Structure formats: structure tokens, C-alpha cells
mmCIF file of C-alpha atoms in Angstrom:
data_model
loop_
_atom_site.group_PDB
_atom_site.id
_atom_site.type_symbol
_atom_site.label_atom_id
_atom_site.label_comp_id
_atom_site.label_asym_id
_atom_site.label_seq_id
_atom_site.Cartn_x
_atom_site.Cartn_y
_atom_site.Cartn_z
ATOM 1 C CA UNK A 1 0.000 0.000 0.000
ATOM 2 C CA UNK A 2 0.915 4.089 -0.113
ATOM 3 C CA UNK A 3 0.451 5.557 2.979
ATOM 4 C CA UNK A 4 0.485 8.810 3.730
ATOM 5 C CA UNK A 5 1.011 9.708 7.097
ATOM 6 C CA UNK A 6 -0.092 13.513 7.830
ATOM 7 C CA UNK A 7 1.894 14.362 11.775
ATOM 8 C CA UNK A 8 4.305 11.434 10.891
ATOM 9 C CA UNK A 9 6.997 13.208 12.856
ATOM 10 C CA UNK A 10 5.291 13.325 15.836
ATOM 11 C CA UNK A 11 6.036 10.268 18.767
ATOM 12 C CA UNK A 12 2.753 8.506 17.700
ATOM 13 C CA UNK A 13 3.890 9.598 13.800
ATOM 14 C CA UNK A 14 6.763 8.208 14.423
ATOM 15 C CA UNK A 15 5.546 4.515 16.044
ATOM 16 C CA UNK A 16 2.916 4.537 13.167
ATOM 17 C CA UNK A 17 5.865 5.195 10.490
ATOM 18 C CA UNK A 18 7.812 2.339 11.842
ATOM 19 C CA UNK A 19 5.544 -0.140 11.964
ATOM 20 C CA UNK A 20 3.643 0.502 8.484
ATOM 21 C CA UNK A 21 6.881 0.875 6.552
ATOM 22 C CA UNK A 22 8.136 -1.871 7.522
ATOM 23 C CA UNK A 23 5.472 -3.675 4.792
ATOM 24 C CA UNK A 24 3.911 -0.576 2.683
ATOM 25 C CA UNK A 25 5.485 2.302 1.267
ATOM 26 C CA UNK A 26 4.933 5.075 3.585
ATOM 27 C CA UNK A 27 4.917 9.348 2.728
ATOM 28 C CA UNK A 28 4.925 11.395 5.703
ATOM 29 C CA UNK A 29 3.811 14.867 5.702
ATOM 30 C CA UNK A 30 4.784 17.156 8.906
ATOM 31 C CA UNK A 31 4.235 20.987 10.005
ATOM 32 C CA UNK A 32 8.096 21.662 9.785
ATOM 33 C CA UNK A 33 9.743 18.309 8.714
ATOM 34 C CA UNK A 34 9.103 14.975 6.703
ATOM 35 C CA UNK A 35 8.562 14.566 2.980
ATOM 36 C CA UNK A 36 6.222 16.629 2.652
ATOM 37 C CA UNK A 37 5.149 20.092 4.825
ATOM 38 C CA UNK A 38 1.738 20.921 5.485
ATOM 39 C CA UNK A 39 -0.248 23.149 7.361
ATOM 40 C CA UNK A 40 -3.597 21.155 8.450
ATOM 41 C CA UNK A 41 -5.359 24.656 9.317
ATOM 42 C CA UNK A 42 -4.734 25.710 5.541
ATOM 43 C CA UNK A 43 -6.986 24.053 2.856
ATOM 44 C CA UNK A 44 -4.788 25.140 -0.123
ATOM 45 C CA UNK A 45 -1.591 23.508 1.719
ATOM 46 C CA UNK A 46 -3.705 20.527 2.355
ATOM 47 C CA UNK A 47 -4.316 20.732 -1.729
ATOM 48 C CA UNK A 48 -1.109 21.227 -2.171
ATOM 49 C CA UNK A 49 -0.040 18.176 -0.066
ATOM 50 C CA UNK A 50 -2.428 15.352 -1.850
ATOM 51 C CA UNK A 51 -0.969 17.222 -5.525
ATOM 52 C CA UNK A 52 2.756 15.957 -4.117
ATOM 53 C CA UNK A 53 1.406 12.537 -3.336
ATOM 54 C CA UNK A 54 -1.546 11.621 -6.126
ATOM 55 C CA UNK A 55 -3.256 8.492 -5.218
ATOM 56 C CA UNK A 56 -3.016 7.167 -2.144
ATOM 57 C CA UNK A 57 -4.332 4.001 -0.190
ATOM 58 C CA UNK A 58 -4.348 5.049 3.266
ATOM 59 C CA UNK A 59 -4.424 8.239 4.811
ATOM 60 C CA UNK A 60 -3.330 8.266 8.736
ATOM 61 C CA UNK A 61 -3.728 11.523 10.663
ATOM 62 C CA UNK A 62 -1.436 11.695 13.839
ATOM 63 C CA UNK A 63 -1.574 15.691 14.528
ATOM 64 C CA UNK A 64 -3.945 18.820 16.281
ATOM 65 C CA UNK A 65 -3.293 21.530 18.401
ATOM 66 C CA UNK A 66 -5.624 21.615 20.829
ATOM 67 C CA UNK A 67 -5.543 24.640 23.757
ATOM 68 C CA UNK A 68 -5.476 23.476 27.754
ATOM 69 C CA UNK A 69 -6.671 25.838 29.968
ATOM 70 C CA UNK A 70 -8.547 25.898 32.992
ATOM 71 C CA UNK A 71 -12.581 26.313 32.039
ATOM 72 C CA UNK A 72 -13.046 29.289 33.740
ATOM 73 C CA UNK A 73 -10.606 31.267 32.138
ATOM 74 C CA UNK A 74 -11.287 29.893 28.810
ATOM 75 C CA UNK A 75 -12.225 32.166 25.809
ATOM 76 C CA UNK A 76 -14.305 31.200 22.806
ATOM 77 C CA UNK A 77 -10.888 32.106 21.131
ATOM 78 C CA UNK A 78 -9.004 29.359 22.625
ATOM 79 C CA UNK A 79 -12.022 26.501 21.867
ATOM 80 C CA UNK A 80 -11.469 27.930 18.206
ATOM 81 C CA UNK A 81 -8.068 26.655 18.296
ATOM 82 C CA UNK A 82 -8.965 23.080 18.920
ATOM 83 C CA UNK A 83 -11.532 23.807 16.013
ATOM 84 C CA UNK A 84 -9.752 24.763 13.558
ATOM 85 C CA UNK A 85 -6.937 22.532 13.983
ATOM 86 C CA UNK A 86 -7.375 19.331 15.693
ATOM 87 C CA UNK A 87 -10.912 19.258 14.355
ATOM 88 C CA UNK A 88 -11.063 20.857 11.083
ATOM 89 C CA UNK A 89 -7.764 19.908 10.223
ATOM 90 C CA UNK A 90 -8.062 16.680 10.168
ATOM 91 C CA UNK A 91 -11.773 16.500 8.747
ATOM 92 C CA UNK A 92 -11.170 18.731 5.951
ATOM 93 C CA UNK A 93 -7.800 16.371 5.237
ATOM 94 C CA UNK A 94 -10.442 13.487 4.736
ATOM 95 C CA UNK A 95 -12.861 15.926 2.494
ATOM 96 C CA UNK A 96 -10.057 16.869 0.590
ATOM 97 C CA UNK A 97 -8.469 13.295 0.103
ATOM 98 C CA UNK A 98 -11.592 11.686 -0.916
ATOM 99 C CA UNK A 99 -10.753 12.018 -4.583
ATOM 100 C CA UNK A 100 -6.850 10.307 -3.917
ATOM 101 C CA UNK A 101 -8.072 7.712 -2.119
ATOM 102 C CA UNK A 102 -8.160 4.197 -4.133
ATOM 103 C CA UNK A 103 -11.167 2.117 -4.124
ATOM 104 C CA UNK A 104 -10.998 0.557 -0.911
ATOM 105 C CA UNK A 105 -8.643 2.758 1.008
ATOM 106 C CA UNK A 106 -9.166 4.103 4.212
ATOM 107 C CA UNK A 107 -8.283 7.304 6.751
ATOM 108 C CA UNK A 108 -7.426 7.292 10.372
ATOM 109 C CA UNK A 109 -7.977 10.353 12.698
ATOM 110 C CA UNK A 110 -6.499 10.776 15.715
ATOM 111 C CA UNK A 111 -9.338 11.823 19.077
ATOM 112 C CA UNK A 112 -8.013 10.854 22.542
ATOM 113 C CA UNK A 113 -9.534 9.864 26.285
ATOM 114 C CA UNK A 114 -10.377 13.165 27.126
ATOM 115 C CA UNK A 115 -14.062 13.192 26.460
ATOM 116 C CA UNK A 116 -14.237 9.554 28.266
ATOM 117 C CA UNK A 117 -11.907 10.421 31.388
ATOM 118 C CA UNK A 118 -11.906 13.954 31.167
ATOM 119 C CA UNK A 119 -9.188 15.872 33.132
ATOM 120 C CA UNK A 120 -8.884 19.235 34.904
ATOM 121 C CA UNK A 121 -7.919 21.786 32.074
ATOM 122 C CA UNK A 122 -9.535 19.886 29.514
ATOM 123 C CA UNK A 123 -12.634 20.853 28.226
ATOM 124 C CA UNK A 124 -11.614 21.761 24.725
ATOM 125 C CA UNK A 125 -9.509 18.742 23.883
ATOM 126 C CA UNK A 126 -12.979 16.866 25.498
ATOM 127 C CA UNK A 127 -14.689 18.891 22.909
ATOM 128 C CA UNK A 128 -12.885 18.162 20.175
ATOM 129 C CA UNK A 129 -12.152 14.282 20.612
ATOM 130 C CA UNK A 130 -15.595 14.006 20.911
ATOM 131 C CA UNK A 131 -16.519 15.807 17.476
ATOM 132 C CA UNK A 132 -14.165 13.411 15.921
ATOM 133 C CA UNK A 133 -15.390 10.166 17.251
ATOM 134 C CA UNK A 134 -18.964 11.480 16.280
ATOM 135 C CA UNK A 135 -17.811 12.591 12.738
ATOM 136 C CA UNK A 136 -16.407 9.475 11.913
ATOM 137 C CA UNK A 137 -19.223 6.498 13.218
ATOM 138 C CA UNK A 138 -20.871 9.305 11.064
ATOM 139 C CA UNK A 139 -18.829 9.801 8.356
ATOM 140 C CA UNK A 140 -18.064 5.753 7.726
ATOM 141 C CA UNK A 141 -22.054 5.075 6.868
ATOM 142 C CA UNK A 142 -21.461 7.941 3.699
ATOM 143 C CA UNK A 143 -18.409 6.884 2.326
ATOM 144 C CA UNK A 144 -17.753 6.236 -1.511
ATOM 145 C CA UNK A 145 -16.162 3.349 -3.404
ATOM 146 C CA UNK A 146 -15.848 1.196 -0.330
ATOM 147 C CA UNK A 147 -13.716 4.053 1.590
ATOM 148 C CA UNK A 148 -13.365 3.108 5.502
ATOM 149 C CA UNK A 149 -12.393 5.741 8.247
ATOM 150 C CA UNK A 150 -11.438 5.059 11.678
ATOM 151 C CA UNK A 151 -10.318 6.859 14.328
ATOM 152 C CA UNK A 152 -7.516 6.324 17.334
ATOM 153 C CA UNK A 153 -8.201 7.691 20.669
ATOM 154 C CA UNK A 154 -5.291 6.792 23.108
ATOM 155 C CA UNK A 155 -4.991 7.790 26.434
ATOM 156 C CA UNK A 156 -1.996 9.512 27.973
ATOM 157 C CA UNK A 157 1.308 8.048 26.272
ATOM 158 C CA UNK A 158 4.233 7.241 28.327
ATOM 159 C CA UNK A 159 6.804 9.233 26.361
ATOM 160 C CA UNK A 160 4.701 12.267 27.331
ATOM 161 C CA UNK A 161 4.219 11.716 30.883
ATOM 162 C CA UNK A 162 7.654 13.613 32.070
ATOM 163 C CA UNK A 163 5.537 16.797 30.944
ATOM 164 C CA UNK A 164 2.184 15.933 31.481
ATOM 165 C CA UNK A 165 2.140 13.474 34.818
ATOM 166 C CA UNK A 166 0.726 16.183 36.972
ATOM 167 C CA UNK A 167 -2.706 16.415 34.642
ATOM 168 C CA UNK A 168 -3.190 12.719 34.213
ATOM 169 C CA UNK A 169 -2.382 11.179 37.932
ATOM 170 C CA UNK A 170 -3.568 8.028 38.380
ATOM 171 C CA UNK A 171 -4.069 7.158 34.187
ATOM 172 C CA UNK A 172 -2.396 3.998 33.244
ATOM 173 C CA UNK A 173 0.225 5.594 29.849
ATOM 174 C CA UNK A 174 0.506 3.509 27.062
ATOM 175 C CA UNK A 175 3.756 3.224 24.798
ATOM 176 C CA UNK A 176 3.152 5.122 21.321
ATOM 177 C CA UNK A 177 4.642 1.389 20.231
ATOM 178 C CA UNK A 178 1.353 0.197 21.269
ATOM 179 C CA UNK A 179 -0.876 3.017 20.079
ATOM 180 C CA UNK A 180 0.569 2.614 16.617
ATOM 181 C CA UNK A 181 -0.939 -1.234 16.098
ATOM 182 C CA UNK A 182 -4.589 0.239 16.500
ATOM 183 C CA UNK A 183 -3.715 2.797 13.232
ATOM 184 C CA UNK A 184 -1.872 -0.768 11.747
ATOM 185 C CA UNK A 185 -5.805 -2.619 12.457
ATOM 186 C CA UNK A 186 -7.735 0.367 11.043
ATOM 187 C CA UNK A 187 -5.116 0.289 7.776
ATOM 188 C CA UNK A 188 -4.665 -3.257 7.361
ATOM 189 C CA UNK A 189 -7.673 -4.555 8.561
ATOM 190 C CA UNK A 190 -11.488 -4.233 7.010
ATOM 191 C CA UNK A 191 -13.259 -2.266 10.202
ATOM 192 C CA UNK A 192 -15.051 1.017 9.322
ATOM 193 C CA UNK A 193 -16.149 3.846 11.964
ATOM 194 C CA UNK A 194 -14.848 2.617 14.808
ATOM 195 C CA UNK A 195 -13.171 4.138 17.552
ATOM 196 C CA UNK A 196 -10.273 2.403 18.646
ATOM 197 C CA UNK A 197 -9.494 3.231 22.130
ATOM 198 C CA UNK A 198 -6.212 2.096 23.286
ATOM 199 C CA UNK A 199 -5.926 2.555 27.419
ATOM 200 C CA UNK B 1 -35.817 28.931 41.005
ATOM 201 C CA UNK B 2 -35.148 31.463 38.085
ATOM 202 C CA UNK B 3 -34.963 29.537 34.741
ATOM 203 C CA UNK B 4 -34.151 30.963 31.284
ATOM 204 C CA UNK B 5 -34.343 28.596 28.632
ATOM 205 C CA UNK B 6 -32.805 30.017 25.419
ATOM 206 C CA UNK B 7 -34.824 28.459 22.567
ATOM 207 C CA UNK B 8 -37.832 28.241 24.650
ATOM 208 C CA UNK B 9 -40.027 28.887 21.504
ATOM 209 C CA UNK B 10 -39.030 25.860 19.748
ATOM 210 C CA UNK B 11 -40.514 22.113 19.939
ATOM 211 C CA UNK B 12 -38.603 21.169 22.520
ATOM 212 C CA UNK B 13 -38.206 24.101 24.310
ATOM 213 C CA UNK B 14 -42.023 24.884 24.558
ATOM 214 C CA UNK B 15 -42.338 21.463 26.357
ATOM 215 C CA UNK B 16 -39.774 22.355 28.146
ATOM 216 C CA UNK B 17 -41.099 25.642 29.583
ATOM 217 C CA UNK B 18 -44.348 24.392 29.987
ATOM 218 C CA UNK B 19 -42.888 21.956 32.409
ATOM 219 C CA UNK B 20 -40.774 24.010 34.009
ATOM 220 C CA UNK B 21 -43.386 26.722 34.660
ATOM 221 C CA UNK B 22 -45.565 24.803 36.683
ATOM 222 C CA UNK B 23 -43.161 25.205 39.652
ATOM 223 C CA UNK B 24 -40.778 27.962 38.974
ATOM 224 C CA UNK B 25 -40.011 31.679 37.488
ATOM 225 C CA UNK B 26 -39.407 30.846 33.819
ATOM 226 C CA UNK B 27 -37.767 33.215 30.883
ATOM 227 C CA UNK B 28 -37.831 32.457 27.364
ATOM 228 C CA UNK B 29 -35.156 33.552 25.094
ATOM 229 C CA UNK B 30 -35.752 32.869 21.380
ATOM 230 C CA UNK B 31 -34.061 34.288 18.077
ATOM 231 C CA UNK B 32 -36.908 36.455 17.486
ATOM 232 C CA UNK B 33 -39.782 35.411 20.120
ATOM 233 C CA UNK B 34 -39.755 35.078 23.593
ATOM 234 C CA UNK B 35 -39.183 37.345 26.365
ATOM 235 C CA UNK B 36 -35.729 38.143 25.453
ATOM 236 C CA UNK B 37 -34.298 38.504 21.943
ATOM 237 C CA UNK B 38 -31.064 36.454 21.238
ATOM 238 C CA UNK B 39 -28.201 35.852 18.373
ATOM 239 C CA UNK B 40 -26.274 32.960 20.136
ATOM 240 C CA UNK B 41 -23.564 32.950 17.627
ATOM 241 C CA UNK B 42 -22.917 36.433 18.961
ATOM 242 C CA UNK B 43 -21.205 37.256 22.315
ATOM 243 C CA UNK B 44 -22.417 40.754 22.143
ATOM 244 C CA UNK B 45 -26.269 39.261 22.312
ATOM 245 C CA UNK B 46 -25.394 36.992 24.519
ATOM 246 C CA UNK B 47 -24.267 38.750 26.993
ATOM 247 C CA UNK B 48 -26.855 41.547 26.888
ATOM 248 C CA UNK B 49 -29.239 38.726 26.821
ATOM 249 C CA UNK B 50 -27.712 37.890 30.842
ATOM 250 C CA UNK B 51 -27.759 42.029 31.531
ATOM 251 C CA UNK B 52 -31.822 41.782 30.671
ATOM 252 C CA UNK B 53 -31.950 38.258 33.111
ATOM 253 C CA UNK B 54 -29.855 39.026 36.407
ATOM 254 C CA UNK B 55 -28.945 36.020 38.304
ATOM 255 C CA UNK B 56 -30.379 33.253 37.734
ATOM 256 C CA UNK B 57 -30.854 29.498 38.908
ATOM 257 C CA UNK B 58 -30.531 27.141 35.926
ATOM 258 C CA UNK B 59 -29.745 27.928 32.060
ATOM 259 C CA UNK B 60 -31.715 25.294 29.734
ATOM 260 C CA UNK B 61 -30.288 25.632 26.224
ATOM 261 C CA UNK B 62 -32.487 23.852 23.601
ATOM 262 C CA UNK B 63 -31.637 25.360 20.219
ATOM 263 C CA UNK B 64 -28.516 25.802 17.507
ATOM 264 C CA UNK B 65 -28.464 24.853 13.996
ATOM 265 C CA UNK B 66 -26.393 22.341 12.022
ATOM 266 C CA UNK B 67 -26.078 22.050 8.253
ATOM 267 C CA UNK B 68 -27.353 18.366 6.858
ATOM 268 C CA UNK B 69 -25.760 17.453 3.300
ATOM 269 C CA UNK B 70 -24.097 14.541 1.807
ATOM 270 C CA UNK B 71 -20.707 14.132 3.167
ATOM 271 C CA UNK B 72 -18.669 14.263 -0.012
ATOM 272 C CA UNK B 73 -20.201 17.522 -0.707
ATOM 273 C CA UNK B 74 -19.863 18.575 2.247
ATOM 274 C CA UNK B 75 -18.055 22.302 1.858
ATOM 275 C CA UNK B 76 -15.633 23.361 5.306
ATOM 276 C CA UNK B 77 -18.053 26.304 5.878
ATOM 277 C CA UNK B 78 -20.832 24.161 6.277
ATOM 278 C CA UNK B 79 -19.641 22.299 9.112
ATOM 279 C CA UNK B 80 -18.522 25.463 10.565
ATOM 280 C CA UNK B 81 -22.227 26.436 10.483
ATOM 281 C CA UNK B 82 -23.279 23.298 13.337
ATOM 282 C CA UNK B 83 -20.071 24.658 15.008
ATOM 283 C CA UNK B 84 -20.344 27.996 15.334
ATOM 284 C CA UNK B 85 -24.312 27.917 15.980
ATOM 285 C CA UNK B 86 -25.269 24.559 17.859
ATOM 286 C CA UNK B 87 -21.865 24.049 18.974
ATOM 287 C CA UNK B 88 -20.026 27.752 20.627
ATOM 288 C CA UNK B 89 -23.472 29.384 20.649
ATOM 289 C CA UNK B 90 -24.027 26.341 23.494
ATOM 290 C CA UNK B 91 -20.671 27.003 25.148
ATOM 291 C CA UNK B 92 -20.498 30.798 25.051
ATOM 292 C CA UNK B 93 -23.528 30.849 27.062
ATOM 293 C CA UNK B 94 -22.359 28.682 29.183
ATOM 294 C CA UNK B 95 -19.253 30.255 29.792
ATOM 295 C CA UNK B 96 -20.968 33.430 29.362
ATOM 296 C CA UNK B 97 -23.170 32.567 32.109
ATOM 297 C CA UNK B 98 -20.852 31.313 35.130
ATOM 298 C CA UNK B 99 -21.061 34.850 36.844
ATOM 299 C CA UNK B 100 -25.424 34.693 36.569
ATOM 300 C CA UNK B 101 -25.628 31.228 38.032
ATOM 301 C CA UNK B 102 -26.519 31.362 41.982
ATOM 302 C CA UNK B 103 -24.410 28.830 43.684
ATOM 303 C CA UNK B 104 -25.399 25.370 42.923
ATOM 304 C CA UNK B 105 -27.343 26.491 39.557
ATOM 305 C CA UNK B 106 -27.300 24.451 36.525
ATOM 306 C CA UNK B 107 -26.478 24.452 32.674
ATOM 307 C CA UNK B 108 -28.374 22.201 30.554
ATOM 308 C CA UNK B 109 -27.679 21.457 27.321
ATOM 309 C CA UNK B 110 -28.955 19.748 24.145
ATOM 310 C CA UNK B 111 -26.976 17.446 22.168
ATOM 311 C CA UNK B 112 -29.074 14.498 19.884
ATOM 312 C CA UNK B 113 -28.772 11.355 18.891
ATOM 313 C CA UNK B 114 -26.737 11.265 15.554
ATOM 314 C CA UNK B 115 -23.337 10.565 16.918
ATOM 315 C CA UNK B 116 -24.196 7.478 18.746
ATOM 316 C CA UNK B 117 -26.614 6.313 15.660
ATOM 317 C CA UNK B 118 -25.550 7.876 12.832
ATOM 318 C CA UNK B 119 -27.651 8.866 9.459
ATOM 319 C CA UNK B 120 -26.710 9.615 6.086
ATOM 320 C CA UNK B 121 -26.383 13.609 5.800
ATOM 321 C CA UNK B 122 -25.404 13.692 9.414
ATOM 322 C CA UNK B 123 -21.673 13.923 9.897
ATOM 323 C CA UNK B 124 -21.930 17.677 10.664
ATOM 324 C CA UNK B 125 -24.729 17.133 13.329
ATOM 325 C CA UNK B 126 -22.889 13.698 14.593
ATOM 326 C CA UNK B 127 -19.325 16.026 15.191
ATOM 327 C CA UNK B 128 -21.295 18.747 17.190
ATOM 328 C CA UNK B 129 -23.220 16.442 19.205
ATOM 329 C CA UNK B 130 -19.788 14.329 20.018
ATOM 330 C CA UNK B 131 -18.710 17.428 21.205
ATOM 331 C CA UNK B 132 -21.308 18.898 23.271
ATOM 332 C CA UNK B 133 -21.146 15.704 25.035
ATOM 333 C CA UNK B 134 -17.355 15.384 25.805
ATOM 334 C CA UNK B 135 -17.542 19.055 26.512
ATOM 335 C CA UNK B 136 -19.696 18.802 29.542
ATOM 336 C CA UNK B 137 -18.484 15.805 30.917
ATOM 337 C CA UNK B 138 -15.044 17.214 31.412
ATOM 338 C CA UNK B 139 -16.639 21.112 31.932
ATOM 339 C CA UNK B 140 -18.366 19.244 35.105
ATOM 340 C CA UNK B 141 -15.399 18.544 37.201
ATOM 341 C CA UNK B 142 -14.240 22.350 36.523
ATOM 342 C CA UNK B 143 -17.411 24.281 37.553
ATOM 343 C CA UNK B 144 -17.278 26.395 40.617
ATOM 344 C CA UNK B 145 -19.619 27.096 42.974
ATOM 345 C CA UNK B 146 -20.964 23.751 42.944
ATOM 346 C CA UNK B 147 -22.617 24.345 39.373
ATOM 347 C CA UNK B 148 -23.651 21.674 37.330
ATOM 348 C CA UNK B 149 -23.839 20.748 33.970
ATOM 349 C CA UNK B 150 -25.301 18.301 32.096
ATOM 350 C CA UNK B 151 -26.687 17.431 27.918
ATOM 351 C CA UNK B 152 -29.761 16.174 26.938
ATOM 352 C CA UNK B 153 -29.455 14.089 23.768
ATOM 353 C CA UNK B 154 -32.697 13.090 22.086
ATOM 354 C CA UNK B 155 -33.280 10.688 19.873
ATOM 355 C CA UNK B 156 -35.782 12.316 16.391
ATOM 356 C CA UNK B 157 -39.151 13.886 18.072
ATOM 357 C CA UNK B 158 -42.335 12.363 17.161
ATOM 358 C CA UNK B 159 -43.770 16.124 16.179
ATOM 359 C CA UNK B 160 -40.465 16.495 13.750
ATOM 360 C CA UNK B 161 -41.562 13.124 11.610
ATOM 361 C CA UNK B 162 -43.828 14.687 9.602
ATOM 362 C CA UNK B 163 -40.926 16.420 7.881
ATOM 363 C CA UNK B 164 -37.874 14.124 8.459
ATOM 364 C CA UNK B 165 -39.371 10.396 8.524
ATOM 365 C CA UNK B 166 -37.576 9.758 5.409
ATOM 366 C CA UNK B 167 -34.292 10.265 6.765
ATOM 367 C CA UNK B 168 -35.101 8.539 10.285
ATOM 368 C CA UNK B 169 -36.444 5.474 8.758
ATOM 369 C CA UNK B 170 -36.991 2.267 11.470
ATOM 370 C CA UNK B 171 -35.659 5.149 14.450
ATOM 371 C CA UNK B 172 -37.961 5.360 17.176
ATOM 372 C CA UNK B 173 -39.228 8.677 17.524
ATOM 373 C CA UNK B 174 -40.166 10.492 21.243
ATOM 374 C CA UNK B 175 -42.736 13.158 22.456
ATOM 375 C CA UNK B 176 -41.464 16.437 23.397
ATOM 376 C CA UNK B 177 -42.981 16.015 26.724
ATOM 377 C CA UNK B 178 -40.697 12.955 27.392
ATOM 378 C CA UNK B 179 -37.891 14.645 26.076
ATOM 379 C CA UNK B 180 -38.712 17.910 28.703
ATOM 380 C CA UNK B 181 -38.219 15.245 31.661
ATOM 381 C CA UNK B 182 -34.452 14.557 31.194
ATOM 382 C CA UNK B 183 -34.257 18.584 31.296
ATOM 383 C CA UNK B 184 -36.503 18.573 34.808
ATOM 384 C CA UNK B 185 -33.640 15.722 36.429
ATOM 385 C CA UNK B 186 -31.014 18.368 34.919
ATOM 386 C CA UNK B 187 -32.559 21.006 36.377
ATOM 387 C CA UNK B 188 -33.891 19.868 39.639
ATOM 388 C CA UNK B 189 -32.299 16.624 40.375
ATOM 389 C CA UNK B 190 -28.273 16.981 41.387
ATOM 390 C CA UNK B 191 -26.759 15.216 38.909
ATOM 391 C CA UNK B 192 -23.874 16.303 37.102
ATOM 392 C CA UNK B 193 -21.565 15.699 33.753
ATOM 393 C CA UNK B 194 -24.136 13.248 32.218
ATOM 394 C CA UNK B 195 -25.416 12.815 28.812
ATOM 395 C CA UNK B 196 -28.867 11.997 29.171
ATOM 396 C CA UNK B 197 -29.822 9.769 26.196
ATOM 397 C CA UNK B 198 -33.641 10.189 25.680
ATOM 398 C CA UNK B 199 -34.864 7.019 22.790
#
């Protein structure tokens, strides 16, 4: 297969690269580095992106900025931040990649625990994780030419937890190594909108 | 107790204030009827919308609009329609709101059914109901003041099938009235960060 993987450089990027190029020929597409460079908040860098790579059968999505802040000092500013890029980005990276993707192929989006086990700090990242599952049990019943989408929604990983432990005591981390065989089941395997949550 | 319920003019919402009103003060703000005159997609209306309330006791939200349309013509600006209407127009007033609420008020919100069982022309509606669910789970263990928050997320009402049976075919629809009880346990029961599924 041709993979592209949009946030490849990223430590779940990263575990995903590894393990799908070790079988499939794998593109990965990154803010700053990679093969390609893409800005998921832009649609005409998005364009630009699936012009570099033509057709495609899997598209993974391992990137978002979403902002952390305590609810009471949130603005409507800061929830549009988490819109437009964790969100948007990676919805408008499936619109967009609908006409690359080969009969058959698939996309993976990236969510997270927050809107299951929600933390202090984290109502927009609750927000937007939950958009995304919805979008996508949504999204999979609408799909053309057999196109499947899936989404990942990990908890805390352990690579992160030097900066984060203080937000997430008592979650059980998982290794990105791990994370990256749910985006390997939603690639390689024949499930459409499901949301794989890997605790 | 002091309720306003913004969108008190619509199906749900008159159910709801008819409830509601048996027992306690009740305002109505609509987009053009009602007591009060609102925009909720701007902060500007909103807030003078709280100026013309004063405190209050509990905030029942029952309105926003989403776009429905196939998903792979689906445009970016439509799905910021569900998200800047049903989606921030909900959270601004609730964030909006936290210096109205008397201590141990309430927030209730309305969410619907399409992200847990999706339909074709849905994906906008299914991505702003995921959200307004993960939102107030995880906005419920920041509120202050003991203030709760909770979503009510109805399944297709029984007085909307006249119009959309065709895309609800073999869904069970509900009565307004039934619907109006999960916002009387938001509003006077002491629950907290729940979805309340109403099928």
C-alpha cells in the first residue's frame, strides 16, 4: 500500500511510520519536517499536499493543536483553536483526500480519552475528541467506493508523561509502540467507523 | 428557582417551559420570540441577553443549527455552520453565564442522537453532538460554585416526523414532553456531567 502519514513526525507519527513501513510504502507529511510540509489549518496547503502525493491508499492523521486551559478562564478564542486545527484539520484532510483515495482505502484520525476520562484543564480537547469520534461512526455510513475511516483515541502516552504526569495522575500511559498497532488494524484490517481506544 | 431557557419557543423548548413553569419563574429567550431577543452565535447578544436576566438558577439551552448534506459535498463552511451555531453558541452561554448562576445552579444542554446512531447527511450534526457531550463531561469537574452541567441528547421527536421520517427510517421517535423530563432531572435533580440519552 501508499500511505500517507499527515503528523508522521510526531512520537505517535513516528511509532505509526515504523511499523507501516516496515510492509507498505509510507509518505509522511509534517508541520516543519518529513517529505512533505503541510499546514492542516490551511486548505490550499492541504491541496497542495495530496498534488505531491496523487493516489493514495491510506491516509493516517497523527496531529492537532488543541488549547489546555482551565474552564473558567477559557475564551471562545481558545475553543477555536482546537476547532480549527485538531478538528477541522483533520476533517477537511479526509474531504479533501476523498478524490486520492483508491477504491478501498481508508483514513485514520487521531481523538483521545479526554471526552471519556476527562481531566482538569480539559474541556476543549474533550470537545474536540468528541466531534471526531462522532464525525467518523458518522462519516463511515457515507463513504464512496468502499472508503473506511477510523479513528484512534489513546490515552496519555508514556513518552509524554515527564511533561504531562501532573494532569493525568492516576491514568495507566501507554507506549506510542502500542498506540501505533490500533492505526496498523484500522489500515490493514477491514473495520469502518470505529473508535479504537487504546488505554 | 429562576430559569431561562434560550430556545424556549421551539418544539422542545415549549415542552420544556411548559414543564418548568408549573413550579418555577421561567424566561424564554428565542431568536426572534420570547421574552428576550437572542443571536447565540454572537457574544455581544449573549451577553446583553444575561444584563436583561440578572442572576439566575438554571440555564436550559435547547436550540442551535447544524447544516445536513451529503458528506462528499460537504463544503468546510458548512460544518462550521453546526459549530459555530449549535456548537459555541451552546458554550459561550455557558461560559458566558458562570457569573449569573446562583451557587449550585445548573447548565443544561442539548446534544441528539446522531453521533451514537448515525444517518446519512449527518456527519456535521454527529461532530457537534460528540462534542457537546465530551464538553460537559469534562466542563463538570471544573465548575465552581458547585454548578452543574449536564446534555440532553434526544433521539428524532415524534412532532419532527412529519418532515424528516424519510431520513429517520426504522428510528424510534419520542414526544417532546418525554424529552422535557431529562431537562426537569437536569434542572432539579443533582446530577452532574451526564449525557442523558432520551430514545
Amino acid at each position: 500500500m501508499k500511505i500517507l502519514i499527515v503528523g508522521g513526525t510526531g512520537t505517535i507519527g513516528q511509532a505509526v511510520t515504523k511499523l507501516l513501513a516496515e510492509r507498505h510504502e509510507v509518505i509522511v507529511a509534517g508541520h516543519q519536517h518529513g517529505d512533505i510540509q503541510v499546514d492542516l489549518r490551511e486548505e490550499k496547503s492541504i491541496a497542495a499536499m495530496y498534488k505531491a502525493t496523487g493516489k493514495l491508499d491510506a491516509v493516517v492523521i497523527t496531529t492537532g493543536k488543541v488549547h489546555f486551559g482551565n474552564l473558567t478562564e477559557m475564551t471562545p478564542e481558545q475553543y477555536q483553536i482546537g476547532l480549527q486545527s485538531k478538528l477541522m484539520g483533520q476533517v477537511n484532510i479526509v474531504l479533501a483526500g476523498l478524490t486520492y483515495l483508491n477504491d478501498g482505502g481508508s483514513f485514520t484520525l487521531t481523538s483521545g480519552i479526554l471526552n471519556r476520562d476527562p481531566i482538569r484543564v480539559g474541556s476543549s480537547a474533550a470537545m474536540v475528541n468528541g466531534a471526531l469520534d462522532g464525525f467518523v461512526k458518522a462519516a463511515a455510513i457515507e463513504m464512496p467506493r468502499a472508503i473506511r475511516i477510523n479513528v484512534v483515541s489513546p490515552t496519555v502516552l508514556a513518552e509524554s508523561m515527564h511533561k504531562y504526569a501532573d494532569y493525568f495522575r492516576g491514568f495507566v500511559p501507554v507506549n506510542a509502540e502500542k498506540v501505533a498497532l490500533a492505526y496498523s488494524k484500522s489500515v490493514e484490517g477491514g473495520q469502518t467507523g470505529q473508535v479504537y481506544c487504546v488505554e
